Coordinates of N, CA and C in Angstrom, one line a residue:
X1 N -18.2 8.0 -4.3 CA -17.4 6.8 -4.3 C -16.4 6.8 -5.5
X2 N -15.2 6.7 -5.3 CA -14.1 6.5 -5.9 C -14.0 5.5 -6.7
X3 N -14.1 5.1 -8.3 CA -14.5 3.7 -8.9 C -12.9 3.5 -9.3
X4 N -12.2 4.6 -9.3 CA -10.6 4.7 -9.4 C -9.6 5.4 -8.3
X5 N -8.3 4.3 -8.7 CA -7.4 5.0 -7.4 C -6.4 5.4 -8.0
X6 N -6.0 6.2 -7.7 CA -4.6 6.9 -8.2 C -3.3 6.9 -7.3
X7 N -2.2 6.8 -7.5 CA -1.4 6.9 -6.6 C 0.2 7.2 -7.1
X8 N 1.5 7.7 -7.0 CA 2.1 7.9 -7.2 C 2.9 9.5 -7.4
X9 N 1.7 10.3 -6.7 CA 2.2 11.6 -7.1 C 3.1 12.0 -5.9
X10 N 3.6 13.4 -5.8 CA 4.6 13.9 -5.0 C 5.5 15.0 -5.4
X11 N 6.3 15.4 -4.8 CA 6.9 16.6 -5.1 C 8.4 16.2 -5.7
X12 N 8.6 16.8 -7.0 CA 9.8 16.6 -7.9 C 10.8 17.8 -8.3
X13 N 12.0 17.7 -8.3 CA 12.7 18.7 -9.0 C 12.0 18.7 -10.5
X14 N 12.5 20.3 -10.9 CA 12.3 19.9 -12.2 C 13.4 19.1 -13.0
X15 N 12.9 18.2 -14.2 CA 14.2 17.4 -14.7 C 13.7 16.4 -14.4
X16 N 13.1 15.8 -13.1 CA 12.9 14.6 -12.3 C 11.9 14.1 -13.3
X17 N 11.4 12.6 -12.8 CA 10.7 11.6 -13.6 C 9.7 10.9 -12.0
X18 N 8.4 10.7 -12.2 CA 7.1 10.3 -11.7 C 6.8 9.6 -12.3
X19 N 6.2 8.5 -11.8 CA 5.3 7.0 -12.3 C 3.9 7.3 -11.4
X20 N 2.9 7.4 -12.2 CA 1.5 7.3 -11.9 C 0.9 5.8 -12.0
X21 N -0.2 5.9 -11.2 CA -0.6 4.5 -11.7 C -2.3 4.5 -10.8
X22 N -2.8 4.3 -11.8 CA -4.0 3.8 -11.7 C -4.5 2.4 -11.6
X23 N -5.7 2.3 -10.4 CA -6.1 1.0 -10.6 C -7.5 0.8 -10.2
X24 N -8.0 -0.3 -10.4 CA -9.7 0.2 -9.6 C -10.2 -1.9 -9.2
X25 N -10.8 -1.8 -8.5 CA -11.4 -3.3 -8.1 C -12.9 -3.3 -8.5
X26 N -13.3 -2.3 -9.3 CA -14.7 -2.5 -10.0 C -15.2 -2.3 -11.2
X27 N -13.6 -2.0 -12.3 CA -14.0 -2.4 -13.5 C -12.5 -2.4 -14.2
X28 N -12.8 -3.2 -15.0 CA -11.4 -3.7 -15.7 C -11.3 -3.4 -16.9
X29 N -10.1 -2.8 -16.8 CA -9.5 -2.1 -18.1 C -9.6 -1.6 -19.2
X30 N -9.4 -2.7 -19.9 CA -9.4 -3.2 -20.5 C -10.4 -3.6 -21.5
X31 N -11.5 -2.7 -20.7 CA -13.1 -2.4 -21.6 C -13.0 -0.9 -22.1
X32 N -12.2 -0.8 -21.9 CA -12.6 1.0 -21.5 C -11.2 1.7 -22.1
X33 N -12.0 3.0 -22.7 CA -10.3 3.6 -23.3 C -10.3 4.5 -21.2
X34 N -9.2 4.6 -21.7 CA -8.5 5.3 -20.4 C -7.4 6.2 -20.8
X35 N -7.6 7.0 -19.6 CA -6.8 8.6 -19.7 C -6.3 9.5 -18.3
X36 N -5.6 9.9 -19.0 CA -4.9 10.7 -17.8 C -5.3 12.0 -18.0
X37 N -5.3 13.1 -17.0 CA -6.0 14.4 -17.2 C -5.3 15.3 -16.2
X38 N -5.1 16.5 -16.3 CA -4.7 17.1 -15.1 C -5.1 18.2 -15.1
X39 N -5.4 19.0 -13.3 CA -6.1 20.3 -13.2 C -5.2 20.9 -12.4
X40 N -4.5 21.9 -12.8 CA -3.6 23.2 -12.6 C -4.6 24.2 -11.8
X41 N -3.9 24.7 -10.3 CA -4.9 25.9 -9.8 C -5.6 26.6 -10.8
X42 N -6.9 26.5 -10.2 CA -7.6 27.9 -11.0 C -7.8 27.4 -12.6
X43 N -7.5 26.3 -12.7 CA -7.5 26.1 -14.6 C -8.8 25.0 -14.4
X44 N -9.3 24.5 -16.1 CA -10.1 23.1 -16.1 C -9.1 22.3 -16.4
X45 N -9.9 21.1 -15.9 CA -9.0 19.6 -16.1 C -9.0 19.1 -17.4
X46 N -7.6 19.0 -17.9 CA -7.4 19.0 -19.3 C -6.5 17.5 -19.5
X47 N -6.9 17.0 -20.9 CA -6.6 15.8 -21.3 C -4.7 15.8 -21.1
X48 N -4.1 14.7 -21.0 CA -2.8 14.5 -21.1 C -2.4 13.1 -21.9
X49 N -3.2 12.4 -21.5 CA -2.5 10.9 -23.0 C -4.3 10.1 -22.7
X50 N -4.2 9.3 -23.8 CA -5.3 8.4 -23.8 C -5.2 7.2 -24.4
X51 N -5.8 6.1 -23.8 CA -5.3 4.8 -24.9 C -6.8 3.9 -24.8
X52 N -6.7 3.8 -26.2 CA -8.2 3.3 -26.7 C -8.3 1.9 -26.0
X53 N -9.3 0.9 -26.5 CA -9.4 -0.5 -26.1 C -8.5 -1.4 -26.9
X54 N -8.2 -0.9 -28.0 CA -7.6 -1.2 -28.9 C -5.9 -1.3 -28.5
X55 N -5.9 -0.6 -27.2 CA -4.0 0.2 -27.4 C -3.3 1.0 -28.0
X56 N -4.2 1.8 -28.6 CA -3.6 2.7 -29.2 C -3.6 3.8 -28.5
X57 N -2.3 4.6 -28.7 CA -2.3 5.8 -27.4 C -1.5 7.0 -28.0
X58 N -2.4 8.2 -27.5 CA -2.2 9.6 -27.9 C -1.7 10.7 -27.0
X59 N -1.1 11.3 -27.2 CA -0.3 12.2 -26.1 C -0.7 13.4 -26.6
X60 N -1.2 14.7 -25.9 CA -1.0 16.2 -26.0 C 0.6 16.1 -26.3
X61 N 0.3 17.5 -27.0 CA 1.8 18.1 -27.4 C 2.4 18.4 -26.3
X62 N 2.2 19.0 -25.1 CA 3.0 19.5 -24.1 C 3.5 18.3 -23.6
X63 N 3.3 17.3 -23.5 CA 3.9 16.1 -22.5 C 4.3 15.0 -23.7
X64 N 4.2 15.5 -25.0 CA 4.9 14.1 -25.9 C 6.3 14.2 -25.9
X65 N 7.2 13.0 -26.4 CA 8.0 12.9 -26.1 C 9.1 12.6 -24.8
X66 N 7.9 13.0 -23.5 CA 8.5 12.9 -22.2 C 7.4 12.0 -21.1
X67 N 6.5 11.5 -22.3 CA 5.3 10.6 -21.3 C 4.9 9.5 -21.8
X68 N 4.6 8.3 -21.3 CA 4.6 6.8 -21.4 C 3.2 6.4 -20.7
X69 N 2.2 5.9 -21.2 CA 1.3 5.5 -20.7 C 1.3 4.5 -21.5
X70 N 0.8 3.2 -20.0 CA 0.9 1.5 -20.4 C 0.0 1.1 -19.2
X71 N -0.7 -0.4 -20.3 CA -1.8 -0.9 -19.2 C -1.2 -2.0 -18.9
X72 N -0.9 -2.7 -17.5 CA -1.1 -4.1 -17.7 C -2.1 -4.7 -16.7
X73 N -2.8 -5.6 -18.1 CA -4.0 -6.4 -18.1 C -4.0 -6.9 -16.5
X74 N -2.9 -7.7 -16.6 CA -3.0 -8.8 -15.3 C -3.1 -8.3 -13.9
X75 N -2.8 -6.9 -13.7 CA -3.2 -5.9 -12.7 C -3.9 -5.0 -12.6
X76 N -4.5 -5.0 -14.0 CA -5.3 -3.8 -13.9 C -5.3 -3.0 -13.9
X77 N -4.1 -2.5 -14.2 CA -3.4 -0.9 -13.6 C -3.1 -0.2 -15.3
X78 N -3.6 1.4 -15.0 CA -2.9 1.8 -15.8 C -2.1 3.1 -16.1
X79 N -1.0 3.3 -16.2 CA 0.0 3.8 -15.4 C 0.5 5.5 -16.7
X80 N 0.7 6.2 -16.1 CA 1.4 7.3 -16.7 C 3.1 7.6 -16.1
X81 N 4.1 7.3 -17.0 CA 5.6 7.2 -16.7 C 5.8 9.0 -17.3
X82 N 6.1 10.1 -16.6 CA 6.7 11.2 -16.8 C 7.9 11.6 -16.4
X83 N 8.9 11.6 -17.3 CA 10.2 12.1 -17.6 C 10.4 14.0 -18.2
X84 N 10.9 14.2 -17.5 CA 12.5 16.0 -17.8 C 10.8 16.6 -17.8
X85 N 10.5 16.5 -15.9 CA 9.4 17.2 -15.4 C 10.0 18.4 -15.4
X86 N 8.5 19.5 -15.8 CA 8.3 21.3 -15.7 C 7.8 21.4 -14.9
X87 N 8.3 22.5 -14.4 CA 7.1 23.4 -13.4 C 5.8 23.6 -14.0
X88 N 5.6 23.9 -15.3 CA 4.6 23.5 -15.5 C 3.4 22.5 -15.3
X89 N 3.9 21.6 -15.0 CA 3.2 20.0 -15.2 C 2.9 20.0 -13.8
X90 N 2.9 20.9 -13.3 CA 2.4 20.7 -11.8 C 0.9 20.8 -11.8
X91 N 0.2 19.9 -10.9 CA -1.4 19.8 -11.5 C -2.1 18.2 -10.6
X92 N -3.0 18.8 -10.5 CA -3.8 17.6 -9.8 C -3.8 16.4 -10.8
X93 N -3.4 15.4 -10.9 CA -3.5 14.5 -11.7 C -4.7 13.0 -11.3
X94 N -5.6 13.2 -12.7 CA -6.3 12.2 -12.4 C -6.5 11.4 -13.8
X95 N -7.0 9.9 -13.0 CA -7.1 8.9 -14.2 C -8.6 8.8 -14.5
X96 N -8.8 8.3 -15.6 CA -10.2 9.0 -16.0 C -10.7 7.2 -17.3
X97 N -11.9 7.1 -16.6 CA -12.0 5.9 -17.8 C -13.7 5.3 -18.2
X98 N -13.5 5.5 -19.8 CA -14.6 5.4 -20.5 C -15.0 3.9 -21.2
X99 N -15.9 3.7 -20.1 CA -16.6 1.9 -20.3 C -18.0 1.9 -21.3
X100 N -18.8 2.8 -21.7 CA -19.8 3.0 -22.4 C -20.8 3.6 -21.3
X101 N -20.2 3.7 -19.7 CA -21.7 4.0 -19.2 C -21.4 5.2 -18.5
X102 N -20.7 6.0 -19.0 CA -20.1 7.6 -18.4 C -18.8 7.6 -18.1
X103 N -18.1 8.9 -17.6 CA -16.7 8.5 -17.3 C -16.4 8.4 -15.9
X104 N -16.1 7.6 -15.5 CA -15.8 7.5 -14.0 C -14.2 7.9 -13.9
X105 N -14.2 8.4 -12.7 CA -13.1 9.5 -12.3 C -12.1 8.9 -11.2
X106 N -11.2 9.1 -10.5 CA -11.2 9.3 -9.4 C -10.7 10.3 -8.5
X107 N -10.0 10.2 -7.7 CA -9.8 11.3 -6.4 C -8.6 12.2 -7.1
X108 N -8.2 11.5 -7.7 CA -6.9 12.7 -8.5 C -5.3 12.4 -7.1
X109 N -4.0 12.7 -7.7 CA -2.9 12.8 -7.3 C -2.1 13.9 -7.3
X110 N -1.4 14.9 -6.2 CA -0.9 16.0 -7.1 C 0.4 15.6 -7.5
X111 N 0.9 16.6 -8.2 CA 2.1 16.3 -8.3 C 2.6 18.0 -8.5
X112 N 4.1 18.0 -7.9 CA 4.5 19.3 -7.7 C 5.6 19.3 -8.1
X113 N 5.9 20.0 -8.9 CA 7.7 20.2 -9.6 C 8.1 21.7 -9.0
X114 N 8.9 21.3 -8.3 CA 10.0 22.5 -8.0 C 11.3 23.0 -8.7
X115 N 11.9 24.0 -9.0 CA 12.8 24.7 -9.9 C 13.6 24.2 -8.8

């Protein structure tokens, strides 16, 4: 069972810009640091930005500069904004969130950058 939903992925030029967004109806936010993560064929699923309880938020080097992650409270949702997409960055993307009682996951989004 899916405690998170992801939605927003799809196929991009490279250059192009994606809005992710996470949300879940069985725990809120807002307790929990939260994170984005992504799994490239054949690779492990590797961190991409994180933002504590506090709001404070950290980006890997490969996606700083070109990535926005923002929560809002009143929906619950917490969203990854990616701008001047690589081929690289192509990768199963999932939101990932740590409440003190493991990390619950969900289904993941792809997203596909084409040259």
């Amino acid at each position: 069972q899916a405690h998170l939903v992801e939605s927003g992925g799809g196929l991009v030029q490279a250059g192009g810009s994606l809005r992710l967004s996470c949300t879940s109806s069985a725990i809120t936010f807002t307790h929990c640091k939260m994170g984005w993560y992504r799994q490239a064929p054949g690779k492990q699923r590797d961190l991409v930005a994180f933002m504590t309880k506090d709001g404070v938020s950290r980006y890997v080097e490969s996606v700083k500069g070109r990535s926005t992650i923002s929560q809002d409270r009143a929906k619950n949702t917490f969203d990854l904004q990616m701008n001047s997409l690589k081929i690289e960055d192509t990768a199963v993307y999932f939101c990932g969130a740590d409440c003190g009682f493991g990390r619950l996951w969900g289904q993941g989004t792809q997203v596909t950058v084409s040259s």
